[in-house]
Amino acid sequence: MKKIVTVLLSLLLLIGIVGCTTTENSSSNSNSGSDDAKQEDGTKVLKLNNGSEPTSFDPPIGFDSVSWNALNNLMEGLTRLDDADQPQPAAAKEWEKSEDGKTYTFHLREDAKWSNGEPVTAEDFEYAWKRLANPDTASPAAFLSYFIEGAEAFNTGEGSEEDMMVKAVDETTFEVTLESPVAFFPNLISNPAFFPVHKATVEENPEWHTEADTYVSNGPFKLTKWEHDSEFEFSKNENYWDADNVKLDQVNWAMVDDTNTEYQMYKTGELHTSDVPADLSEELFSDGKAQVEDQSGTYFYRFNLEMEPFQNENIRKAFAMAVDQQKIVEFVTKNEEKPAYGFVAYGFEDASGGDFREVGGDLVTTDADQAKELLEKGMEEEGYDQLPAVTLTYNTSDDHKKIAETLQQMYKEVLGVDVELANQEWNVFSDEQKQLNLQFSRSSFLADYGDPINFLESFQTDHSMNRTGWSNEEYDSLIAKAKEETDEAKRFEYMHDAEELLFEEMPIFPIHFYNQVYLQNEDVTGIVRHPVGYMELKWADIK
Amino acid sequence: MAKYVMNRLFAMVITLWIIVTITFFLMHAVPGSPFNQERNTSEAVQQNLEAHYHLNEPVFIQYAIYIKSLATLDFGPSIKQSSTSVNEMIGRGFPVSAELGITSLIIAIISGIVLGIMAALRHNGAIDYMAMTFAVIGISVPNFIMATLLIQQLAVTWEIFPVATWASPMHMILPSIALATGPMAIIARLTRSSMIEVLNQDYIMTARAKGMTTFQIVTKHALRNALLPVITILGTLVAGVLTGSFVIEKIFAIPGMGKYFINGINDRDYPVIMGTTVFYSAFLIMMLFIVDIAYGILDPRIKLHKRGE
């Protein structure tokens, strides 16, 4: 016994010593990407990590990326986004728009089938969309249906199911009437909330979506195994209308919640893609291993206009202009984000092919001198001898802390103002921010659908996403006009005007736009990651 | 004895009820809600969700509903993972956590006791210092560092073991070791100090004088008494280790129970918070009870029925 223990003991000590000395070479002799990714028998099995158990594979319920990234490949809506993020015919082979832009008629493919072999019908869509808006479903994504006439009333309990204007005209014709002309409707309905469900299955078994054997899907893949909390498995769906273009035989999804572990598994070939661990990001970027894709969202700060000193526009502007976004992305986050000088992210094309952000230009600039002037002017306007104490609050996290500390430093240097930092647990923070109890706080926005209006509607008076106390009638009317406008050029004009107005009054200021950074095995191709939307594996392949 | 057990069981139910009540009201007093999202959702959507989970009712009504379903051992559905009930979560997670916990406890107890005895027998000798240095390292190196170290060395560089997940017995080895080091060190230190004390007792001298070998003395006379303090901490340790370690399970992607304790609170997933708390408390209370019984068996001087009367 003594011997065994001595051996064990020295072994562990040895590991400790060797562990400290070899960490450096081990990362250089790693075999990432060089392993043959294909299985020995030639089948193509993609190995991905979902992070954690999907909250639900029931389309209207699992309103988050751990559910919808996978679900996007199990199911298919009327449209699907292509590799240029444009909506293409999917379950619908074509559609017409009425002249007023409010009525869409979709023609479904005759060969679109469920994984159980039954055809995908217009009735399935009608049933699924009404289910999304039904208050009894309690879907967190229900608000996405509000574009459809009668959906909001139905969801809030004021209207009835019959008055929601979605109708299966016949087996393959599906008609939808909207509240207002929504130019991006074909893009919107690629969202998993608008996926169909197999009516007969759902009516027969409300728990159909909880296990692999009862799950019925209409997408490129079907769910063949689901070990809860541990892993799930997709296989190619032979009943899919476009099965010839689906190259993978199988997708295995692990649920690894720890980025370091994920990265280690990627290095040993147990996974084909991985996030980038924060400690290694610089190294992986300089090696050119980390890949970057845009993500439509903005990291920004909110002023509270109901608390001193931020009721004053010039003081808000001073605080905004004192910030150097370029420096923050270059030296603090170091994640290759694009610095943000407007609220709407890159990637939205207008009628003449220009990018919304580029056309809109920089709406806030970094200017220390002007910031100082504005602060003085603002203090004079308010009659302050001394600026009221400012507390910057963020939700507890290392990343947010780094940015907050940088801002604190910038305010000290540029404005000579001592800003206090405070952090709160996320849920508490979120509550306080919504109740306007925070003076100056960290925020983020990720787009739910691919149109600038999704960003801009947030700051309408009393909108649930406003959270600043800012209210401007002209802004509200510009947003309302943009929502009613059928002419694309004019619609974008309204949105540009609205964004300019937002920055004239500066209730918020942006830091950077989000991106998606990942590592991917060199043999894997064709995975599409949209700026707005969810992962596409339909065209993925393994060399 | 029977009366003592009855009394204790009754006290356990009361304790559990107090824990449930305090947790329930504390949990609802904490700001935040399970439906808090940074992204935009409409008022109506929030209200529909709250109505769906009866969160729009007064807290006392919710409490009554909860106690009623708890009486039938129904913990209700998780709010975050709406298609899973808390009973299912515990049913799935606990066996995995327990398997990992038992393995690492066996490692910890055996190696801890052996280390402790060796250190005590060679009190102030080289082995003693080595064992105790090892124990100090075991206590002071957090298990997530240990886990990362083991993965880096044994899984990534030497490729002896798989990095993570929970698929085969091979997958169990690294997490079990990582989880065992802390408890092992504690047990080793406790065993050592009580062993040293026992070894200086008169009856050990007597045994030695009678010509018994060290091995006989340790196993027949010393160990039984030296283990009493170890048994004391074992109750808490077993409950803690068996219900899962958040950190180890996260690092090794083990589908155990550990994450529900933390994620439940972060998500304000009320049924999960309650379910895990009740489960853990019941388990812990049960363990402490077993420890008390074990005392009586190991040490005849402790008479249970007298305390119970």
PDB file of N, CA and C in Angstrom, chain A residues 2 5 9 12 18-19 22 26 53 55 61 63 135-136 138-140 143 146 155-156 209-210 228-229 258 261 264 270 425-428 430-431 434 442-444 448 463-465 467, chain B residues 31-33 36-42 44-45 48-49 52 80-83 92 114-115 118 122 130 134 146 151-153 155-157 163-165 250-251 253 255 259-260 266-268:
ATOM      1  N   LYS A   2       1.909   1.208   0.820  1.00  0.00           N
ATOM      2  CA  LYS A   2       2.786   2.366   0.922  1.00  0.00           C
ATOM      3  C   LYS A   2       3.358   2.715  -0.450  1.00  0.00           C
ATOM      4  N   VAL A   5       0.943   4.348  -2.905  1.00  0.00           N
ATOM      5  CA  VAL A   5       0.720   5.754  -2.587  1.00  0.00           C
ATOM      6  C   VAL A   5       1.923   6.592  -2.996  1.00  0.00           C
ATOM      7  N   LEU A   9       1.729   9.499  -5.587  1.00  0.00           N
ATOM      8  CA  LEU A   9       2.128  10.822  -5.134  1.00  0.00           C
ATOM      9  C   LEU A   9       3.156  11.444  -6.058  1.00  0.00           C
ATOM     10  N   LEU A  12       1.711  12.427  -9.442  1.00  0.00           N
ATOM     11  CA  LEU A  12       0.961  13.674  -9.433  1.00  0.00           C
ATOM     12  C   LEU A  12       1.886  14.881  -9.385  1.00  0.00           C
ATOM     13  N   VAL A  18       5.712  18.937 -14.876  1.00  0.00           N
ATOM     14  CA  VAL A  18       5.717  18.897 -16.341  1.00  0.00           C
ATOM     15  C   VAL A  18       4.661  19.841 -16.890  1.00  0.00           C
ATOM     16  N   GLY A  19       3.522  19.854 -16.216  1.00  0.00           N
ATOM     17  CA  GLY A  19       2.425  20.705 -16.659  1.00  0.00           C
ATOM     18  C   GLY A  19       2.835  22.153 -16.755  1.00  0.00           C
ATOM     19  N   THR A  22       5.561  22.493 -19.921  1.00  0.00           N
ATOM     20  CA  THR A  22       5.307  22.163 -21.324  1.00  0.00           C
ATOM     21  C   THR A  22       4.101  22.857 -21.930  1.00  0.00           C
ATOM     22  N   SER A  26       3.111  22.810 -26.105  1.00  0.00           N
ATOM     23  CA  SER A  26       1.960  21.981 -26.457  1.00  0.00           C
ATOM     24  C   SER A  26       0.997  22.718 -27.372  1.00  0.00           C
ATOM     25  N   GLU A  53     -27.834  22.402 -23.066  1.00  0.00           N
ATOM     26  CA  GLU A  53     -29.087  21.780 -23.481  1.00  0.00           C
ATOM     27  C   GLU A  53     -29.969  22.849 -24.137  1.00  0.00           C
ATOM     28  N   THR A  55     -33.072  24.985 -24.882  1.00  0.00           N
ATOM     29  CA  THR A  55     -34.196  25.208 -23.981  1.00  0.00           C
ATOM     30  C   THR A  55     -35.446  24.526 -24.507  1.00  0.00           C
ATOM     31  N   ILE A  61     -41.043  28.396 -28.761  1.00  0.00           N
ATOM     32  CA  ILE A  61     -40.620  28.443 -27.355  1.00  0.00           C
ATOM     33  C   ILE A  61     -39.127  28.706 -27.183  1.00  0.00           C
ATOM     34  N   PHE A  63     -36.598  30.511 -27.735  1.00  0.00           N
ATOM     35  CA  PHE A  63     -36.192  31.810 -28.288  1.00  0.00           C
ATOM     36  C   PHE A  63     -34.772  32.177 -27.851  1.00  0.00           C
ATOM     37  N   PRO A 135     -51.925  33.442 -26.902  1.00  0.00           N
ATOM     38  CA  PRO A 135     -51.392  33.758 -25.563  1.00  0.00           C
ATOM     39  C   PRO A 135     -51.187  32.513 -24.700  1.00  0.00           C
ATOM     40  N   ASP A 136     -51.953  31.448 -24.952  1.00  0.00           N
ATOM     41  CA  ASP A 136     -51.791  30.224 -24.155  1.00  0.00           C
ATOM     42  C   ASP A 136     -50.459  29.529 -24.440  1.00  0.00           C
ATOM     43  N   ALA A 138     -47.751  31.097 -24.723  1.00  0.00           N
ATOM     44  CA  ALA A 138     -46.763  31.887 -23.963  1.00  0.00           C
ATOM     45  C   ALA A 138     -45.407  31.863 -24.650  1.00  0.00           C
ATOM     46  N   SER A 139     -45.389  32.197 -25.919  1.00  0.00           N
ATOM     47  CA  SER A 139     -44.126  32.243 -26.647  1.00  0.00           C
ATOM     48  C   SER A 139     -43.397  33.550 -26.379  1.00  0.00           C
ATOM     49  N   PRO A 140     -42.123  33.475 -25.980  1.00  0.00           N
ATOM     50  CA  PRO A 140     -41.357  34.715 -25.790  1.00  0.00           C
ATOM     51  C   PRO A 140     -41.097  35.429 -27.122  1.00  0.00           C
ATOM     52  N   PHE A 143     -43.982  38.438 -30.119  1.00  0.00           N
ATOM     53  CA  PHE A 143     -44.025  39.808 -30.648  1.00  0.00           C
ATOM     54  C   PHE A 143     -43.579  39.893 -32.107  1.00  0.00           C
ATOM     55  N   TYR A 146     -46.393  40.248 -34.566  1.00  0.00           N
ATOM     56  CA  TYR A 146     -47.244  41.441 -34.532  1.00  0.00           C
ATOM     57  C   TYR A 146     -47.330  42.169 -35.872  1.00  0.00           C
ATOM     58  N   ASN A 155     -52.678  38.048 -29.365  1.00  0.00           N
ATOM     59  CA  ASN A 155     -51.676  37.760 -28.347  1.00  0.00           C
ATOM     60  C   ASN A 155     -51.935  38.491 -27.030  1.00  0.00           C
ATOM     61  N   THR A 156     -52.488  39.698 -27.121  1.00  0.00           N
ATOM     62  CA  THR A 156     -52.743  40.447 -25.894  1.00  0.00           C
ATOM     63  C   THR A 156     -54.092  40.097 -25.294  1.00  0.00           C
ATOM     64  N   HIS A 209     -42.094  17.481 -28.987  1.00  0.00           N
ATOM     65  CA  HIS A 209     -40.798  18.095 -29.264  1.00  0.00           C
ATOM     66  C   HIS A 209     -39.749  17.790 -28.200  1.00  0.00           C
ATOM     67  N   THR A 210     -40.104  16.964 -27.214  1.00  0.00           N
ATOM     68  CA  THR A 210     -39.155  16.769 -26.122  1.00  0.00           C
ATOM     69  C   THR A 210     -38.221  15.567 -26.326  1.00  0.00           C
ATOM     70  N   HIS A 228     -30.568  14.031 -23.226  1.00  0.00           N
ATOM     71  CA  HIS A 228     -30.697  15.345 -22.616  1.00  0.00           C
ATOM     72  C   HIS A 228     -29.484  15.701 -21.772  1.00  0.00           C
ATOM     73  N   ASP A 229     -29.082  16.980 -21.884  1.00  0.00           N
ATOM     74  CA  ASP A 229     -27.970  17.509 -21.097  1.00  0.00           C
ATOM     75  C   ASP A 229     -26.622  16.974 -21.526  1.00  0.00           C
ATOM     76  N   ASP A 258     -17.891  25.045 -21.345  1.00  0.00           N
ATOM     77  CA  ASP A 258     -16.663  25.728 -20.962  1.00  0.00           C
ATOM     78  C   ASP A 258     -15.804  25.975 -22.202  1.00  0.00           C
ATOM     79  N   THR A 261     -12.448  24.062 -22.399  1.00  0.00           N
ATOM     80  CA  THR A 261     -12.634  22.648 -22.709  1.00  0.00           C
ATOM     81  C   THR A 261     -12.996  22.472 -24.180  1.00  0.00           C
ATOM     82  N   GLN A 264      -9.931  22.729 -26.176  1.00  0.00           N
ATOM     83  CA  GLN A 264      -9.086  21.521 -26.060  1.00  0.00           C
ATOM     84  C   GLN A 264      -9.661  20.397 -26.922  1.00  0.00           C
ATOM     85  N   GLU A 270     -11.961  16.308 -31.388  1.00  0.00           N
ATOM     86  CA  GLU A 270     -13.271  15.859 -30.938  1.00  0.00           C
ATOM     87  C   GLU A 270     -14.377  16.835 -31.351  1.00  0.00           C
ATOM     88  N   GLU A 425     -25.249  41.909 -10.396  1.00  0.00           N
ATOM     89  CA  GLU A 425     -25.574  40.625 -11.010  1.00  0.00           C
ATOM     90  C   GLU A 425     -26.576  40.881 -12.131  1.00  0.00           C
ATOM     91  N   TRP A 426     -26.479  40.095 -13.215  1.00  0.00           N
ATOM     92  CA  TRP A 426     -27.182  40.437 -14.434  1.00  0.00           C
ATOM     93  C   TRP A 426     -28.679  40.699 -14.258  1.00  0.00           C
ATOM     94  N   ASN A 427     -29.342  39.801 -13.539  1.00  0.00           N
ATOM     95  CA  ASN A 427     -30.790  39.908 -13.421  1.00  0.00           C
ATOM     96  C   ASN A 427     -31.208  41.151 -12.640  1.00  0.00           C
ATOM     97  N   VAL A 428     -30.444  41.477 -11.606  1.00  0.00           N
ATOM     98  CA  VAL A 428     -30.714  42.681 -10.812  1.00  0.00           C
ATOM     99  C   VAL A 428     -30.493  43.909 -11.687  1.00  0.00           C
ATOM    100  N   SER A 430     -30.567  44.205 -14.905  1.00  0.00           N
ATOM    101  CA  SER A 430     -31.570  44.323 -15.948  1.00  0.00           C
ATOM    102  C   SER A 430     -32.860  44.947 -15.407  1.00  0.00           C
ATOM    103  N   ASP A 431     -33.247  44.514 -14.222  1.00  0.00           N
ATOM    104  CA  ASP A 431     -34.436  45.075 -13.570  1.00  0.00           C
ATOM    105  C   ASP A 431     -34.280  46.567 -13.289  1.00  0.00           C
ATOM    106  N   LYS A 434     -34.343  48.717 -16.449  1.00  0.00           N
ATOM    107  CA  LYS A 434     -35.688  48.884 -16.992  1.00  0.00           C
ATOM    108  C   LYS A 434     -36.509  49.862 -16.157  1.00  0.00           C
ATOM    109  N   ARG A 442     -24.368  50.129 -19.029  1.00  0.00           N
ATOM    110  CA  ARG A 442     -23.954  49.319 -20.163  1.00  0.00           C
ATOM    111  C   ARG A 442     -25.167  48.622 -20.786  1.00  0.00           C
ATOM    112  N   SER A 443     -25.157  48.491 -22.097  1.00  0.00           N
ATOM    113  CA  SER A 443     -26.285  47.871 -22.781  1.00  0.00           C
ATOM    114  C   SER A 443     -25.813  47.146 -24.022  1.00  0.00           C
ATOM    115  N   SER A 444     -26.697  46.319 -24.553  1.00  0.00           N
ATOM    116  CA  SER A 444     -26.392  45.725 -25.843  1.00  0.00           C
ATOM    117  C   SER A 444     -27.677  45.474 -26.584  1.00  0.00           C
ATOM    118  N   ASP A 448     -33.211  41.084 -34.097  1.00  0.00           N
ATOM    119  CA  ASP A 448     -34.052  39.904 -34.226  1.00  0.00           C
ATOM    120  C   ASP A 448     -34.398  39.623 -35.682  1.00  0.00           C
ATOM    121  N   HIS A 463     -41.052  52.611 -25.511  1.00  0.00           N
ATOM    122  CA  HIS A 463     -40.810  51.273 -26.044  1.00  0.00           C
ATOM    123  C   HIS A 463     -40.093  50.455 -24.966  1.00  0.00           C
ATOM    124  N   SER A 464     -40.368  49.142 -24.924  1.00  0.00           N
ATOM    125  CA  SER A 464     -39.796  48.336 -23.838  1.00  0.00           C
ATOM    126  C   SER A 464     -38.268  48.273 -23.913  1.00  0.00           C
ATOM    127  N   MET A 465     -37.715  48.629 -25.063  1.00  0.00           N
ATOM    128  CA  MET A 465     -36.262  48.572 -25.221  1.00  0.00           C
ATOM    129  C   MET A 465     -35.642  49.963 -25.016  1.00  0.00           C
ATOM    130  N   ARG A 467     -35.618  52.359 -22.310  1.00  0.00           N
ATOM    131  CA  ARG A 467     -34.846  52.317 -21.056  1.00  0.00           C
ATOM    132  C   ARG A 467     -33.900  53.500 -20.823  1.00  0.00           C
TER     133      ARG A 467
ATOM    134  N   PRO B  31     -34.444  40.798  -6.688  1.00  0.00           N
ATOM    135  CA  PRO B  31     -34.898  41.429  -7.931  1.00  0.00           C
ATOM    136  C   PRO B  31     -34.631  40.543  -9.146  1.00  0.00           C
ATOM    137  N   GLY B  32     -35.360  40.804 -10.215  1.00  0.00           N
ATOM    138  CA  GLY B  32     -35.170  40.029 -11.435  1.00  0.00           C
ATOM    139  C   GLY B  32     -36.327  39.081 -11.663  1.00  0.00           C
ATOM    140  N   SER B  33     -36.367  38.517 -12.841  1.00  0.00           N
ATOM    141  CA  SER B  33     -37.426  37.562 -13.148  1.00  0.00           C
ATOM    142  C   SER B  33     -36.884  36.564 -14.157  1.00  0.00           C
ATOM    143  N   ASN B  36     -36.473  37.908 -17.750  1.00  0.00           N
ATOM    144  CA  ASN B  36     -35.643  39.069 -18.046  1.00  0.00           C
ATOM    145  C   ASN B  36     -34.742  38.759 -19.225  1.00  0.00           C
ATOM    146  N   GLN B  37     -34.794  39.583 -20.251  1.00  0.00           N
ATOM    147  CA  GLN B  37     -33.899  39.411 -21.374  1.00  0.00           C
ATOM    148  C   GLN B  37     -33.361  40.767 -21.718  1.00  0.00           C
ATOM    149  N   GLU B  38     -32.129  40.781 -22.194  1.00  0.00           N
ATOM    150  CA  GLU B  38     -31.593  42.061 -22.623  1.00  0.00           C
ATOM    151  C   GLU B  38     -32.299  42.485 -23.900  1.00  0.00           C
ATOM    152  N   ARG B  39     -32.676  41.497 -24.712  1.00  0.00           N
ATOM    153  CA  ARG B  39     -33.342  41.813 -25.962  1.00  0.00           C
ATOM    154  C   ARG B  39     -34.758  42.291 -25.696  1.00  0.00           C
ATOM    155  N   ASN B  40     -35.342  42.811 -26.738  1.00  0.00           N
ATOM    156  CA  ASN B  40     -36.656  43.384 -26.605  1.00  0.00           C
ATOM    157  C   ASN B  40     -37.742  42.309 -26.629  1.00  0.00           C
ATOM    158  N   THR B  41     -38.656  42.355 -25.670  1.00  0.00           N
ATOM    159  CA  THR B  41     -39.892  41.582 -25.830  1.00  0.00           C
ATOM    160  C   THR B  41     -41.004  42.506 -25.385  1.00  0.00           C
ATOM    161  N   SER B  42     -42.205  42.254 -25.836  1.00  0.00           N
ATOM    162  CA  SER B  42     -43.270  43.207 -25.529  1.00  0.00           C
ATOM    163  C   SER B  42     -43.876  42.924 -24.154  1.00  0.00           C
ATOM    164  N   ALA B  44     -46.987  42.495 -23.421  1.00  0.00           N
ATOM    165  CA  ALA B  44     -47.992  41.430 -23.498  1.00  0.00           C
ATOM    166  C   ALA B  44     -47.336  40.064 -23.423  1.00  0.00           C
ATOM    167  N   VAL B  45     -46.190  39.944 -24.103  1.00  0.00           N
ATOM    168  CA  VAL B  45     -45.485  38.668 -24.107  1.00  0.00           C
ATOM    169  C   VAL B  45     -45.058  38.313 -22.683  1.00  0.00           C
ATOM    170  N   ASN B  48     -48.095  37.210 -20.695  1.00  0.00           N
ATOM    171  CA  ASN B  48     -48.524  35.858 -21.048  1.00  0.00           C
ATOM    172  C   ASN B  48     -47.633  34.821 -20.376  1.00  0.00           C
ATOM    173  N   LEU B  49     -46.332  35.104 -20.360  1.00  0.00           N
ATOM    174  CA  LEU B  49     -45.397  34.173 -19.741  1.00  0.00           C
ATOM    175  C   LEU B  49     -45.649  34.064 -18.244  1.00  0.00           C
ATOM    176  N   HIS B  52     -48.656  32.121 -17.549  1.00  0.00           N
ATOM    177  CA  HIS B  52     -48.436  30.709 -17.829  1.00  0.00           C
ATOM    178  C   HIS B  52     -47.832  29.990 -16.619  1.00  0.00           C
ATOM    179  N   LYS B  80     -37.010  27.888 -17.519  1.00  0.00           N
ATOM    180  CA  LYS B  80     -36.044  28.103 -18.602  1.00  0.00           C
ATOM    181  C   LYS B  80     -36.146  26.981 -19.636  1.00  0.00           C
ATOM    182  N   GLN B  81     -36.069  25.759 -19.173  1.00  0.00           N
ATOM    183  CA  GLN B  81     -36.214  24.632 -20.090  1.00  0.00           C
ATOM    184  C   GLN B  81     -37.624  24.113 -19.962  1.00  0.00           C
ATOM    185  N   SER B  82     -38.528  24.811 -20.637  1.00  0.00           N
ATOM    186  CA  SER B  82     -39.942  24.634 -20.347  1.00  0.00           C
ATOM    187  C   SER B  82     -40.455  23.220 -20.600  1.00  0.00           C
ATOM    188  N   SER B  83     -39.746  22.443 -21.408  1.00  0.00           N
ATOM    189  CA  SER B  83     -40.291  21.115 -21.679  1.00  0.00           C
ATOM    190  C   SER B  83     -39.740  20.066 -20.717  1.00  0.00           C
ATOM    191  N   ARG B  92     -32.237  12.863 -13.994  1.00  0.00           N
ATOM    192  CA  ARG B  92     -31.176  12.677 -14.975  1.00  0.00           C
ATOM    193  C   ARG B  92     -29.815  13.024 -14.389  1.00  0.00           C
ATOM    194  N   VAL B 114      -4.918   6.638   4.098  1.00  0.00           N
ATOM    195  CA  VAL B 114      -3.584   6.033   4.020  1.00  0.00           C
ATOM    196  C   VAL B 114      -2.497   7.088   4.220  1.00  0.00           C
ATOM    197  N   LEU B 115      -2.657   8.208   3.527  1.00  0.00           N
ATOM    198  CA  LEU B 115      -1.687   9.289   3.686  1.00  0.00           C
ATOM    199  C   LEU B 115      -1.602   9.749   5.136  1.00  0.00           C
ATOM    200  N   MET B 118       0.119   7.142   7.382  1.00  0.00           N
ATOM    201  CA  MET B 118       1.559   7.127   7.140  1.00  0.00           C
ATOM    202  C   MET B 118       2.238   8.331   7.783  1.00  0.00           C
ATOM    203  N   ARG B 122       5.003   8.183  10.943  1.00  0.00           N
ATOM    204  CA  ARG B 122       6.346   8.775  10.805  1.00  0.00           C
ATOM    205  C   ARG B 122       6.264  10.246  11.210  1.00  0.00           C
ATOM    206  N   MET B 130       6.245  15.180   3.550  1.00  0.00           N
ATOM    207  CA  MET B 130       5.849  15.037   2.164  1.00  0.00           C
ATOM    208  C   MET B 130       4.336  14.932   2.054  1.00  0.00           C
ATOM    209  N   PHE B 134       1.808  17.690   0.404  1.00  0.00           N
ATOM    210  CA  PHE B 134       0.890  17.251  -0.609  1.00  0.00           C
ATOM    211  C   PHE B 134      -0.540  17.655  -0.238  1.00  0.00           C
ATOM    212  N   MET B 146      -6.707  22.244 -11.011  1.00  0.00           N
ATOM    213  CA  MET B 146      -6.336  20.830 -11.086  1.00  0.00           C
ATOM    214  C   MET B 146      -6.925  20.221 -12.349  1.00  0.00           C
ATOM    215  N   ILE B 151      -6.327  18.026 -17.823  1.00  0.00           N
ATOM    216  CA  ILE B 151      -6.744  17.984 -19.227  1.00  0.00           C
ATOM    217  C   ILE B 151      -5.569  18.317 -20.136  1.00  0.00           C
ATOM    218  N   GLN B 152      -4.901  19.411 -19.796  1.00  0.00           N
ATOM    219  CA  GLN B 152      -3.793  19.886 -20.639  1.00  0.00           C
ATOM    220  C   GLN B 152      -2.728  18.798 -20.775  1.00  0.00           C
ATOM    221  N   GLN B 153      -2.395  18.157 -19.631  1.00  0.00           N
ATOM    222  CA  GLN B 153      -1.291  17.228 -19.651  1.00  0.00           C
ATOM    223  C   GLN B 153      -1.693  15.844 -20.136  1.00  0.00           C
ATOM    224  N   ALA B 155      -4.705  14.734 -21.328  1.00  0.00           N
ATOM    225  CA  ALA B 155      -5.614  14.558 -22.455  1.00  0.00           C
ATOM    226  C   ALA B 155      -5.090  15.205 -23.732  1.00  0.00           C
ATOM    227  N   VAL B 156      -4.581  16.432 -23.622  1.00  0.00           N
ATOM    228  CA  VAL B 156      -4.184  17.124 -24.853  1.00  0.00           C
ATOM    229  C   VAL B 156      -2.761  16.762 -25.267  1.00  0.00           C
ATOM    230  N   THR B 157      -1.820  16.829 -24.319  1.00  0.00           N
ATOM    231  CA  THR B 157      -0.428  16.593 -24.697  1.00  0.00           C
ATOM    232  C   THR B 157      -0.116  15.102 -24.846  1.00  0.00           C
ATOM    233  N   VAL B 163     -10.649  14.407 -23.500  1.00  0.00           N
ATOM    234  CA  VAL B 163     -10.686  15.719 -22.864  1.00  0.00           C
ATOM    235  C   VAL B 163     -11.899  15.868 -21.945  1.00  0.00           C
ATOM    236  N   ALA B 164     -13.064  15.595 -22.480  1.00  0.00           N
ATOM    237  CA  ALA B 164     -14.271  15.844 -21.696  1.00  0.00           C
ATOM    238  C   ALA B 164     -15.422  14.985 -22.187  1.00  0.00           C
ATOM    239  N   THR B 165     -16.574  15.249 -21.677  1.00  0.00           N
ATOM    240  CA  THR B 165     -17.859  14.541 -21.838  1.00  0.00           C
ATOM    241  C   THR B 165     -17.889  13.268 -21.002  1.00  0.00           C
ATOM    242  N   LYS B 250     -18.800  21.503 -15.220  1.00  0.00           N
ATOM    243  CA  LYS B 250     -18.748  22.449 -16.348  1.00  0.00           C
ATOM    244  C   LYS B 250     -17.502  22.212 -17.189  1.00  0.00           C
ATOM    245  N   ILE B 251     -16.368  22.100 -16.523  1.00  0.00           N
ATOM    246  CA  ILE B 251     -15.110  21.939 -17.262  1.00  0.00           C
ATOM    247  C   ILE B 251     -15.107  20.645 -18.066  1.00  0.00           C
ATOM    248  N   ALA B 253     -17.733  18.960 -19.023  1.00  0.00           N
ATOM    249  CA  ALA B 253     -19.011  18.785 -19.731  1.00  0.00           C
ATOM    250  C   ALA B 253     -19.731  17.529 -19.280  1.00  0.00           C
ATOM    251  N   PRO B 255     -22.946  15.763 -17.638  1.00  0.00           N
ATOM    252  CA  PRO B 255     -24.365  16.121 -17.495  1.00  0.00           C
ATOM    253  C   PRO B 255     -24.899  15.867 -16.088  1.00  0.00           C
ATOM    254  N   LYS B 259     -24.771  22.076 -12.302  1.00  0.00           N
ATOM    255  CA  LYS B 259     -25.090  23.337 -12.982  1.00  0.00           C
ATOM    256  C   LYS B 259     -26.460  23.883 -12.595  1.00  0.00           C
ATOM    257  N   TYR B 260     -27.369  23.002 -12.206  1.00  0.00           N
ATOM    258  CA  TYR B 260     -28.715  23.502 -11.892  1.00  0.00           C
ATOM    259  C   TYR B 260     -28.718  24.426 -10.679  1.00  0.00           C
ATOM    260  N   ASN B 266     -29.077  32.060 -11.407  1.00  0.00           N
ATOM    261  CA  ASN B 266     -28.803  33.091 -12.409  1.00  0.00           C
ATOM    262  C   ASN B 266     -30.009  33.370 -13.294  1.00  0.00           C
ATOM    263  N   ASP B 267     -30.724  32.308 -13.644  1.00  0.00           N
ATOM    264  CA  ASP B 267     -31.883  32.474 -14.527  1.00  0.00           C
ATOM    265  C   ASP B 267     -33.142  32.844 -13.763  1.00  0.00           C
ATOM    266  N   ARG B 268     -33.076  32.884 -12.432  1.00  0.00           N
ATOM    267  CA  ARG B 268     -34.275  33.068 -11.608  1.00  0.00           C
ATOM    268  C   ARG B 268     -35.319  32.006 -11.984  1.00  0.00           C
TER     269      ARG B 268
END
